[in-house]
Structure formats: C-alpha cells, structure tokens
mmCIF file of C-alpha atoms in Angstrom:
data_model
loop_
_atom_site.group_PDB
_atom_site.id
_atom_site.type_symbol
_atom_site.label_atom_id
_atom_site.label_comp_id
_atom_site.label_asym_id
_atom_site.label_seq_id
_atom_site.Cartn_x
_atom_site.Cartn_y
_atom_site.Cartn_z
ATOM 1 C CA MET I 1 -20.352 8.915 -1.285
ATOM 2 C CA ASN I 2 -21.134 12.010 0.753
ATOM 3 C CA LYS I 3 -18.793 13.928 3.015
ATOM 4 C CA SER I 4 -21.243 13.382 5.883
ATOM 5 C CA ASP I 5 -20.751 9.604 5.540
ATOM 6 C CA PHE I 6 -17.357 10.118 7.192
ATOM 7 C CA PHE I 7 -18.559 12.059 10.211
ATOM 8 C CA TYR I 8 -18.124 10.665 13.706
ATOM 9 C CA HIS I 9 -18.617 12.277 17.094
ATOM 10 C CA LEU I 10 -15.381 13.100 18.894
ATOM 11 C CA PRO I 11 -15.373 14.574 22.420
ATOM 12 C CA GLU I 12 -12.960 17.494 22.523
ATOM 13 C CA GLU I 13 -11.080 16.057 25.490
ATOM 14 C CA LEU I 14 -9.838 13.168 23.276
ATOM 15 C CA ILE I 15 -7.856 15.536 21.016
ATOM 16 C CA ALA I 16 -4.258 15.058 22.166
ATOM 17 C CA GLN I 17 -2.667 18.400 23.073
ATOM 18 C CA HIS I 18 0.840 17.104 23.723
ATOM 19 C CA PRO I 19 2.962 14.113 22.697
ATOM 20 C CA ILE I 20 3.101 11.144 25.024
ATOM 21 C CA GLU I 21 6.390 10.218 26.706
ATOM 22 C CA PRO I 22 8.213 8.119 25.764
ATOM 23 C CA ARG I 23 7.283 8.134 22.087
ATOM 24 C CA ASP I 24 6.550 4.414 21.812
ATOM 25 C CA TYR I 25 4.130 4.360 24.769
ATOM 26 C CA SER I 26 1.226 5.556 22.639
ATOM 27 C CA ARG I 27 -1.627 3.097 22.259
ATOM 28 C CA MET I 28 -2.016 1.094 19.059
ATOM 29 C CA MET I 29 -5.207 -0.446 17.708
ATOM 30 C CA VAL I 30 -4.353 -3.478 15.564
ATOM 31 C CA LEU I 31 -6.833 -4.254 12.791
ATOM 32 C CA SER I 32 -6.956 -7.223 10.449
ATOM 33 C CA LYS I 33 -8.025 -6.742 6.835
ATOM 34 C CA THR I 34 -9.046 -10.390 6.525
ATOM 35 C CA GLU I 35 -10.602 -10.951 9.941
ATOM 36 C CA ASP I 36 -13.110 -8.809 11.810
ATOM 37 C CA SER I 37 -10.783 -8.398 14.782
ATOM 38 C CA ILE I 38 -9.653 -5.421 16.866
ATOM 39 C CA ASN I 39 -6.775 -5.779 19.331
ATOM 40 C CA HIS I 40 -5.594 -3.104 21.740
ATOM 41 C CA LYS I 41 -1.832 -2.816 22.187
ATOM 42 C CA HIS I 42 0.877 -0.216 22.714
ATOM 43 C CA PHE I 43 3.260 0.940 20.043
ATOM 44 C CA TYR I 44 6.214 -0.784 21.715
ATOM 45 C CA ASN I 45 4.456 -4.042 20.677
ATOM 46 C CA VAL I 46 4.683 -3.125 16.983
ATOM 47 C CA THR I 47 7.616 -5.439 16.212
ATOM 48 C CA GLU I 48 5.393 -8.460 16.984
ATOM 49 C CA TYR I 49 3.354 -7.772 13.853
ATOM 50 C CA PHE I 50 6.218 -7.726 11.341
ATOM 51 C CA ASN I 51 7.835 -10.713 9.686
ATOM 52 C CA GLU I 52 11.296 -11.239 8.283
ATOM 53 C CA GLY I 53 11.202 -10.096 4.661
ATOM 54 C CA ASP I 54 8.632 -7.332 5.210
ATOM 55 C CA CYS I 55 9.575 -3.773 4.415
ATOM 56 C CA LEU I 56 8.584 -0.589 6.174
ATOM 57 C CA ILE I 57 8.353 2.667 4.214
ATOM 58 C CA LEU I 58 8.935 5.904 6.147
ATOM 59 C CA ASN I 59 8.557 9.533 5.067
ATOM 60 C CA ASN I 60 11.795 11.300 6.029
ATOM 61 C CA THR I 61 10.509 14.845 5.529
ATOM 62 C CA ARG I 62 11.454 17.362 8.216
ATOM 63 C CA VAL I 63 9.119 20.114 9.425
ATOM 64 C CA LEU I 64 10.259 23.661 8.868
ATOM 65 C CA PRO I 65 9.798 25.932 11.953
ATOM 66 C CA ALA I 66 8.030 28.242 9.542
ATOM 67 C CA ARG I 67 5.873 30.401 11.820
ATOM 68 C CA ILE I 68 7.664 33.676 12.585
ATOM 69 C CA TYR I 69 6.524 36.782 14.441
ATOM 70 C CA GLY I 70 7.879 40.225 13.662
ATOM 71 C CA THR I 71 7.081 43.910 13.584
ATOM 72 C CA LYS I 72 6.338 46.324 10.789
ATOM 73 C CA LYS I 73 9.244 48.720 10.374
ATOM 74 C CA GLU I 74 7.043 51.750 9.774
ATOM 75 C CA THR I 75 4.625 51.336 12.682
ATOM 76 C CA GLY I 76 5.963 48.628 15.021
ATOM 77 C CA ALA I 77 2.721 46.660 14.572
ATOM 78 C CA VAL I 78 3.039 42.915 15.222
ATOM 79 C CA VAL I 79 2.608 40.562 12.269
ATOM 80 C CA GLU I 80 2.761 36.790 11.828
ATOM 81 C CA PHE I 81 4.139 35.061 8.737
ATOM 82 C CA LEU I 82 3.763 31.385 7.902
ATOM 83 C CA LEU I 83 6.197 30.307 5.197
ATOM 84 C CA LEU I 84 4.634 27.926 2.678
ATOM 85 C CA ASN I 85 6.978 27.458 -0.278
ATOM 86 C CA GLN I 86 10.541 28.443 -1.045
ATOM 87 C CA LEU I 87 10.391 29.803 -4.590
ATOM 88 C CA GLU I 88 14.075 30.659 -5.008
ATOM 89 C CA ASN I 89 16.851 31.264 -2.498
ATOM 90 C CA ASP I 90 15.360 33.965 -0.236
ATOM 91 C CA LEU I 91 12.031 34.385 -2.057
ATOM 92 C CA TRP I 92 9.084 32.660 -0.351
ATOM 93 C CA GLU I 93 5.329 32.321 -0.622
ATOM 94 C CA ALA I 94 3.772 32.969 2.778
ATOM 95 C CA LEU I 95 0.586 33.610 4.687
ATOM 96 C CA ALA I 96 0.506 36.898 6.600
ATOM 97 C CA GLY I 97 -1.739 38.053 9.402
ATOM 98 C CA PRO I 98 -3.243 40.507 9.832
ATOM 99 C CA GLY I 99 -3.160 40.797 6.058
ATOM 100 C CA LYS I 100 -3.895 44.529 6.016
ATOM 101 C CA ARG I 101 -0.464 45.130 7.591
ATOM 102 C CA ALA I 102 1.342 43.222 4.818
ATOM 103 C CA LYS I 103 0.629 45.177 1.642
ATOM 104 C CA GLU I 104 3.052 45.304 -1.267
ATOM 105 C CA GLY I 105 6.218 47.155 -0.310
ATOM 106 C CA ALA I 106 5.722 46.720 3.441
ATOM 107 C CA GLN I 107 8.897 45.928 5.394
ATOM 108 C CA PHE I 108 9.210 43.783 8.511
ATOM 109 C CA THR I 109 11.896 42.770 10.977
ATOM 110 C CA PHE I 110 12.180 39.568 13.041
ATOM 111 C CA GLY I 111 14.275 38.234 15.901
ATOM 112 C CA ASP I 112 15.802 41.515 17.050
ATOM 113 C CA GLY I 113 16.820 42.343 13.512
ATOM 114 C CA ILE I 114 18.586 39.147 12.448
ATOM 115 C CA LEU I 115 15.956 38.703 9.717
ATOM 116 C CA GLU I 116 14.076 41.234 7.595
ATOM 117 C CA CYS I 117 11.659 40.957 4.697
ATOM 118 C CA VAL I 118 9.810 42.968 2.080
ATOM 119 C CA VAL I 119 6.410 42.021 0.644
ATOM 120 C CA GLU I 120 6.972 41.969 -3.123
ATOM 121 C CA LYS I 121 3.518 40.831 -4.240
ATOM 122 C CA VAL I 122 0.044 40.002 -2.968
ATOM 123 C CA LEU I 123 -1.439 37.020 -4.811
ATOM 124 C CA GLU I 124 -5.104 36.601 -5.761
ATOM 125 C CA ASN I 125 -5.589 33.980 -3.028
ATOM 126 C CA GLY I 126 -4.250 36.415 -0.428
ATOM 127 C CA ASN I 127 -0.863 34.763 -0.017
ATOM 128 C CA ARG I 128 2.206 36.986 -0.098
ATOM 129 C CA ILE I 129 5.467 36.745 -2.006
ATOM 130 C CA VAL I 130 8.170 37.963 0.373
ATOM 131 C CA ARG I 131 11.920 38.401 0.046
ATOM 132 C CA PHE I 132 14.140 37.920 3.089
ATOM 133 C CA TYR I 133 17.365 39.705 3.993
ATOM 134 C CA TYR I 134 19.949 38.663 6.590
ATOM 135 C CA ASP I 135 23.684 38.446 7.261
ATOM 136 C CA LYS I 136 25.373 36.949 4.184
ATOM 137 C CA ASN I 137 27.394 34.641 6.443
ATOM 138 C CA ASP I 138 24.202 33.011 7.738
ATOM 139 C CA ASN I 139 21.387 31.098 5.987
ATOM 140 C CA ILE I 140 17.594 31.272 6.168
ATOM 141 C CA PHE I 141 17.158 27.760 7.589
ATOM 142 C CA ASN I 142 19.600 28.373 10.426
ATOM 143 C CA ILE I 143 17.777 31.608 11.279
ATOM 144 C CA LEU I 144 14.364 29.920 11.185
ATOM 145 C CA ASP I 145 15.689 27.254 13.540
ATOM 146 C CA LYS I 146 16.582 30.050 15.991
ATOM 147 C CA ILE I 147 13.441 32.204 15.819
ATOM 148 C CA GLY I 148 10.764 30.117 14.122
ATOM 149 C CA GLN I 149 7.983 28.135 15.750
ATOM 150 C CA MET I 150 6.445 24.871 14.620
ATOM 151 C CA PRO I 151 3.260 25.379 12.554
ATOM 152 C CA LEU I 152 1.138 23.135 14.779
ATOM 153 C CA PRO I 153 -2.380 22.261 13.603
ATOM 154 C CA HIS I 154 -5.200 24.555 14.734
ATOM 155 C CA TYR I 155 -6.650 21.923 17.068
ATOM 156 C CA ILE I 156 -3.476 21.907 19.202
ATOM 157 C CA THR I 157 -3.769 24.859 21.547
ATOM 158 C CA GLU I 158 -1.029 24.032 24.062
ATOM 159 C CA GLU I 159 2.531 25.249 23.489
ATOM 160 C CA LEU I 160 5.130 22.686 22.432
ATOM 161 C CA GLU I 161 8.145 22.819 24.753
ATOM 162 C CA ASP I 162 10.504 20.716 22.631
ATOM 163 C CA LYS I 163 10.372 21.378 18.867
ATOM 164 C CA GLU I 164 11.931 17.972 18.158
ATOM 165 C CA ARG I 165 8.777 16.260 19.433
ATOM 166 C CA TYR I 166 7.035 17.432 16.275
ATOM 167 C CA GLN I 167 9.759 15.741 14.213
ATOM 168 C CA THR I 168 10.238 12.033 13.565
ATOM 169 C CA VAL I 169 13.526 10.559 14.811
ATOM 170 C CA TYR I 170 14.446 9.874 11.168
ATOM 171 C CA SER I 171 13.481 13.288 9.746
ATOM 172 C CA LYS I 172 16.044 14.533 7.237
ATOM 173 C CA GLU I 173 14.695 16.471 4.240
ATOM 174 C CA LEU I 174 13.587 19.946 5.359
ATOM 175 C CA GLY I 175 10.438 21.265 3.718
ATOM 176 C CA SER I 176 7.189 20.194 5.411
ATOM 177 C CA ALA I 177 4.517 22.481 6.782
ATOM 178 C CA ALA I 178 3.333 19.646 9.049
ATOM 179 C CA ALA I 179 4.758 16.428 10.460
ATOM 180 C CA PRO I 180 4.016 12.978 9.025
ATOM 181 C CA THR I 181 2.501 12.168 12.391
ATOM 182 C CA ALA I 182 2.253 8.373 12.151
ATOM 183 C CA GLY I 183 6.040 8.379 12.328
ATOM 184 C CA LEU I 184 6.156 10.245 15.644
ATOM 185 C CA HIS I 185 5.683 6.948 17.537
ATOM 186 C CA PHE I 186 8.981 5.452 16.366
ATOM 187 C CA THR I 187 12.152 5.454 18.426
ATOM 188 C CA ASN I 188 15.614 4.504 17.194
ATOM 189 C CA GLU I 189 15.374 1.418 19.401
ATOM 190 C CA ILE I 190 12.149 0.261 17.708
ATOM 191 C CA LEU I 191 13.738 0.721 14.276
ATOM 192 C CA GLU I 192 16.788 -1.301 15.381
ATOM 193 C CA LYS I 193 14.562 -4.120 16.697
ATOM 194 C CA LEU I 194 12.697 -4.266 13.383
ATOM 195 C CA GLN I 195 15.934 -4.453 11.414
ATOM 196 C CA LYS I 196 17.298 -7.209 13.672
ATOM 197 C CA LYS I 197 14.101 -9.132 12.955
ATOM 198 C CA GLY I 198 14.843 -8.959 9.224
ATOM 199 C CA VAL I 199 12.496 -6.098 8.343
ATOM 200 C CA LYS I 200 13.913 -3.825 5.645
ATOM 201 C CA ILE I 201 13.412 -0.068 5.972
ATOM 202 C CA GLY I 202 13.059 2.316 3.045
ATOM 203 C CA TYR I 203 12.528 6.054 2.851
ATOM 204 C CA VAL I 204 10.471 8.352 0.666
ATOM 205 C CA THR I 205 10.039 12.098 0.902
ATOM 206 C CA LEU I 206 6.699 13.871 0.682
ATOM 207 C CA HIS I 207 6.609 17.430 1.944
ATOM 208 C CA VAL I 208 3.293 17.845 3.742
ATOM 209 C CA GLY I 209 1.431 21.007 2.739
ATOM 210 C CA LEU I 210 -1.077 22.999 4.773
ATOM 211 C CA GLY I 211 -3.744 21.697 2.413
ATOM 212 C CA THR I 212 -3.744 18.529 4.493
ATOM 213 C CA PHE I 213 -5.728 20.497 7.131
ATOM 214 C CA ARG I 214 -8.193 22.077 4.716
ATOM 215 C CA PRO I 215 -11.720 20.744 5.153
ATOM 216 C CA VAL I 216 -13.605 18.978 2.399
ATOM 217 C CA LYS I 217 -16.264 21.442 1.272
ATOM 218 C CA ALA I 218 -17.959 19.462 -1.517
ATOM 219 C CA GLU I 219 -20.825 17.306 -0.239
ATOM 220 C CA LYS I 220 -20.114 14.671 -2.901
ATOM 221 C CA ILE I 221 -16.560 13.585 -2.151
ATOM 222 C CA GLU I 222 -15.928 12.889 -5.845
ATOM 223 C CA ASP I 223 -16.195 16.661 -6.403
ATOM 224 C CA HIS I 224 -13.374 17.466 -3.978
ATOM 225 C CA HIS I 225 -10.048 18.523 -5.515
ATOM 226 C CA MET I 226 -6.985 17.529 -3.525
ATOM 227 C CA HIS I 227 -4.129 19.896 -2.791
ATOM 228 C CA SER I 228 -0.849 19.123 -4.540
ATOM 229 C CA GLU I 229 2.298 17.997 -2.710
ATOM 230 C CA HIS I 230 5.811 17.185 -3.906
ATOM 231 C CA TYR I 231 7.268 13.721 -3.390
ATOM 232 C CA HIS I 232 10.426 11.809 -4.210
ATOM 233 C CA LEU I 233 10.671 8.021 -4.396
ATOM 234 C CA PRO I 234 14.402 7.161 -4.624
ATOM 235 C CA LYS I 235 15.702 4.246 -6.685
ATOM 236 C CA GLU I 236 16.964 2.309 -3.664
ATOM 237 C CA THR I 237 13.503 2.389 -2.073
ATOM 238 C CA ALA I 238 11.799 1.388 -5.309
ATOM 239 C CA ASP I 239 14.243 -1.518 -5.676
ATOM 240 C CA LEU I 240 13.604 -2.553 -2.063
ATOM 241 C CA ILE I 241 9.837 -2.601 -2.598
ATOM 242 C CA ASN I 242 10.087 -4.613 -5.813
ATOM 243 C CA GLU I 243 12.463 -7.114 -4.191
ATOM 244 C CA THR I 244 10.121 -7.427 -1.179
ATOM 245 C CA LYS I 245 7.135 -8.110 -3.433
ATOM 246 C CA LYS I 246 9.113 -10.603 -5.483
ATOM 247 C CA LYS I 247 9.999 -12.598 -2.364
ATOM 248 C CA GLY I 248 6.462 -12.526 -0.967
ATOM 249 C CA GLY I 249 7.025 -9.954 1.762
ATOM 250 C CA ARG I 250 4.644 -7.171 2.732
ATOM 251 C CA VAL I 251 5.037 -3.458 2.094
ATOM 252 C CA ILE I 252 3.782 -1.439 5.069
ATOM 253 C CA ALA I 253 3.443 2.328 4.683
ATOM 254 C CA VAL I 254 3.896 4.522 7.736
ATOM 255 C CA GLY I 255 1.316 7.264 7.419
ATOM 256 C CA THR I 256 -0.982 8.525 4.709
ATOM 257 C CA THR I 257 1.918 10.514 3.201
ATOM 258 C CA SER I 258 4.018 7.400 2.541
ATOM 259 C CA CYS I 259 0.896 5.683 1.244
ATOM 260 C CA ARG I 260 0.094 8.551 -1.153
ATOM 261 C CA THR I 261 3.697 8.593 -2.384
ATOM 262 C CA LEU I 262 3.767 4.880 -3.224
ATOM 263 C CA GLU I 263 0.291 4.800 -4.714
ATOM 264 C CA SER I 264 1.032 7.938 -6.762
ATOM 265 C CA ALA I 265 4.203 6.440 -8.202
ATOM 266 C CA ALA I 266 2.446 3.157 -8.987
ATOM 267 C CA THR I 267 -0.416 5.051 -10.657
ATOM 268 C CA PHE I 268 1.671 7.508 -12.684
ATOM 269 C CA CYS I 269 4.422 5.072 -13.687
ATOM 270 C CA GLY I 270 2.422 1.861 -13.923
ATOM 271 C CA GLU I 271 5.015 0.284 -11.638
ATOM 272 C CA ILE I 272 7.175 1.104 -8.628
ATOM 273 C CA ARG I 273 10.314 2.875 -9.814
ATOM 274 C CA GLU I 274 12.238 6.033 -9.030
ATOM 275 C CA ASP I 275 9.915 9.023 -9.329
ATOM 276 C CA ASP I 276 9.905 12.715 -8.472
ATOM 277 C CA ARG I 277 6.859 14.920 -9.059
ATOM 278 C CA PHE I 278 3.833 16.637 -7.540
ATOM 279 C CA THR I 279 0.750 14.590 -6.731
ATOM 280 C CA ASP I 280 -2.856 15.464 -6.013
ATOM 281 C CA ILE I 281 -3.996 11.852 -5.783
ATOM 282 C CA PHE I 282 -7.264 11.480 -3.850
ATOM 283 C CA ILE I 283 -7.787 8.032 -2.341
ATOM 284 C CA TYR I 284 -11.303 7.195 -1.165
ATOM 285 C CA PRO I 285 -13.484 4.039 -1.063
ATOM 286 C CA GLY I 286 -13.479 2.311 -4.429
ATOM 287 C CA TYR I 287 -9.783 2.954 -5.035
ATOM 288 C CA GLU I 288 -7.759 -0.156 -5.907
ATOM 289 C CA PHE I 289 -4.422 -0.173 -4.092
ATOM 290 C CA LYS I 290 -1.449 -0.946 -6.300
ATOM 291 C CA CYS I 291 1.444 -1.137 -3.841
ATOM 292 C CA ILE I 292 0.876 -1.214 -0.090
ATOM 293 C CA ASP I 293 -0.104 -4.254 1.960
ATOM 294 C CA GLY I 294 -0.327 -2.576 5.346
ATOM 295 C CA LEU I 295 -0.783 0.868 6.847
ATOM 296 C CA LEU I 296 0.204 2.457 10.145
ATOM 297 C CA THR I 297 -1.715 5.681 10.706
ATOM 298 C CA ASN I 298 -3.069 7.973 13.403
ATOM 299 C CA PHE I 299 -6.757 8.713 14.025
ATOM 300 C CA HIS I 300 -7.925 11.490 11.705
ATOM 301 C CA LEU I 301 -10.445 14.329 11.701
ATOM 302 C CA PRO I 302 -14.096 13.605 10.883
ATOM 303 C CA GLU I 303 -14.971 14.156 7.206
ATOM 304 C CA SER I 304 -11.290 14.544 6.265
ATOM 305 C CA THR I 305 -9.567 13.148 3.173
ATOM 306 C CA LEU I 306 -7.355 11.137 5.526
ATOM 307 C CA ILE I 307 -10.180 9.128 7.092
ATOM 308 C CA MET I 308 -11.443 8.590 3.535
ATOM 309 C CA LEU I 309 -8.065 7.100 2.589
ATOM 310 C CA VAL I 310 -8.136 4.781 5.610
ATOM 311 C CA SER I 311 -11.692 3.724 4.690
ATOM 312 C CA ALA I 312 -10.517 2.886 1.184
ATOM 313 C CA PHE I 313 -7.808 0.599 2.559
ATOM 314 C CA TYR I 314 -9.587 -1.033 5.492
ATOM 315 C CA GLY I 315 -13.226 -0.795 4.411
ATOM 316 C CA TYR I 316 -15.760 1.948 5.104
ATOM 317 C CA GLU I 317 -17.970 0.196 7.669
ATOM 318 C CA LYS I 318 -15.043 -1.412 9.493
ATOM 319 C CA THR I 319 -13.242 1.930 9.696
ATOM 320 C CA LEU I 320 -16.204 3.728 11.250
ATOM 321 C CA LYS I 321 -16.661 0.812 13.660
ATOM 322 C CA ALA I 322 -12.978 1.025 14.683
ATOM 323 C CA TYR I 323 -13.242 4.783 15.212
ATOM 324 C CA LYS I 324 -16.324 4.318 17.410
ATOM 325 C CA GLU I 325 -14.440 1.785 19.514
ATOM 326 C CA ALA I 326 -11.470 4.172 19.755
ATOM 327 C CA VAL I 327 -13.765 6.933 21.025
ATOM 328 C CA ASP I 328 -15.494 4.600 23.487
ATOM 329 C CA ASP I 329 -12.118 3.359 24.732
ATOM 330 C CA LYS I 330 -10.783 6.923 25.023
ATOM 331 C CA TYR I 331 -7.912 6.711 22.575
ATOM 332 C CA ARG I 332 -6.017 9.960 21.958
ATOM 333 C CA PHE I 333 -6.750 11.514 18.569
ATOM 334 C CA PHE I 334 -4.988 13.437 15.784
ATOM 335 C CA SER I 335 -1.357 14.577 15.425
ATOM 336 C CA PHE I 336 -0.094 13.798 18.952
ATOM 337 C CA GLY I 337 -2.543 10.956 19.450
ATOM 338 C CA ASP I 338 -2.529 7.155 19.260
ATOM 339 C CA CYS I 339 -2.381 5.030 16.126
ATOM 340 C CA MET I 340 -3.835 2.072 14.287
ATOM 341 C CA LEU I 341 -1.970 -0.684 12.450
ATOM 342 C CA ILE I 342 -3.913 -2.261 9.595
ATOM 343 C CA LEU I 343 -2.546 -5.522 8.198
#
C-alpha cells in the first residue's frame, strides 16, 4: 500500500489545542469489528461496553518534562534542550537548538543556576551527548519537575497550564517523550467502575519516543522503518491476559502503545509472557493480530503509522470511513482530542 492511501483532509480547527474538562467528557466513537455500525457516545459511557471477565491493558509510562531552556555561559545566548534518552546517571542524549550554540565543550546553565551541563559529543545525526551537574543532595528528575516543560507535539501551539493534564491518572514509570494519549480520557472513578463491573486491569510500560511524531517518508509503506521503543510486560499482566483468554474474556488495549507492546511480546515470544526489550514492530493492513480483541485509541495524523495500525485492526476502508464521519461531525483530533473504541 502507498502512504497516500492513508491521507484524509483535516480542517486545522479540529486539532485539539487543550484537554477537555473533565477528562471523561471527551467524545467517543464506538465501532464494531463485526457489524458496519458507528455509534456516537461520550467517554463516560465507556463502562457500558465492557463485560465481566474482560481485561483492560494500560500503559503506565509517565512523561518526562524534558524540554528545558537555558543560557550559554560564555555568551548568555538562549538555548533549548530536549532530553531524549538517559544513558547513565547524569549523561543524556538530547536535541539542542539552535545547534550552532551547542558545540562540543559548550557549557550551559538552567533555572537560575540549579542545573548546568556540558556538551560532551555531537553525534552524526545532530543529537548531543550532554552531562548535567547540580547539587549532590538533589536529583535530575526533581530538578526537571521544577524547571522543565512538557514536550508537547508540534501541532499543539497553546501553552499547557497544568502539566498533569498531559499525564494519565495512572502514570508511574518516568521515561516517555510523549503521553500515551488514549489514556488521558480515564479518571480514577471510571477505573473503579470498571473494576466493580468485574473488568480486570493490567499495566505495561512502553516509553514513547519522539519517533512517534516522525512522518512516513517512503511512498510504499512496506519500505518504512519504524523507530525503536523500550517496553516491559510484567509477569502479572501476562498471567492476567492468559487467564482472561482462557476464560473467554476480551483483551482491550488502551492506545497504540499498549497494542504494540502486547503484539510485540506475542510476536517475539510466540506467546504472552513476561518480556522486556526494544521493539520496532510496524503494524499495517495485512498484519494478523495475536493478542488484542479491542482497541481504544485517539484520532491520528493523516499518513501516520498510527492510522495504519488502526486500519490493520479495524479494516482499511472502514477506518477511512470512520475518520470521514469524525471530520464531518467535528470530533476533536490528535493528542488532546476525542477517541474511538473498536470492539
């Protein structure tokens, strides 16, 4: 298939610039895999679509406030760093801009001096290896929480007033460069209602990389190489999934990240069991799903790997039809937008 097969027209005003309040008041398009039906609901209706014995799989990654602004010690020039990967203790791989201000050996200070760094190396891809320095009684994550900003996607141009609104209510494992946005609709009350109904909840961790926003450049989608992301599927979640399947329940993944985690583990291991590794799995039409029975996901960018994954699960033509209806009905799109539940 071609990249252009996954294009759809999206008016700019439908790109959500801020999260809706309260969280569970977002709209939800409910789609049936077996019937050609589309129902329009709100997320607070989600419990109606789960049965006792189903299990819900959530990605408990937590977004790092990894965008920091500082000044160059030598000149006072302003520079922006976006932390990508923690390599060891206080050594990080980062993006820097403007790059010409961040040459090897350059020194920077942030947050009125509570954090400093030195550029140790410039990589071939332009990323920087930087080492941070700060009070030995503090830690880098505490400092980032004080001075860092959320690395919001490029299509969100409005400032986020509350950083917690770009975190799920169950976020725990710090390390993502972006939120697993399908989970932003959940409240603690919704999770409690699901559990009271007999729905089991399991957690996986996949740290979302910035590669999730990189456009597909190859015209033939088979030629696209996916970015790699680290995931962990704990034993208790694997056992929960296997027990659910054994008893005839459904496994519903919240978001493409949870989906990629489960399908990666099933592909690499040949079964669902505890697993911890990097994955660059690329799911597009023709892929045979090995684990999930349902998917809750937001509306994704045209020609993105994420809409390709949804098309693989729900069907290409039905997916494009659902997206057209969402546009016509003025759903809110992307990270802070509405969602679809496919069962």
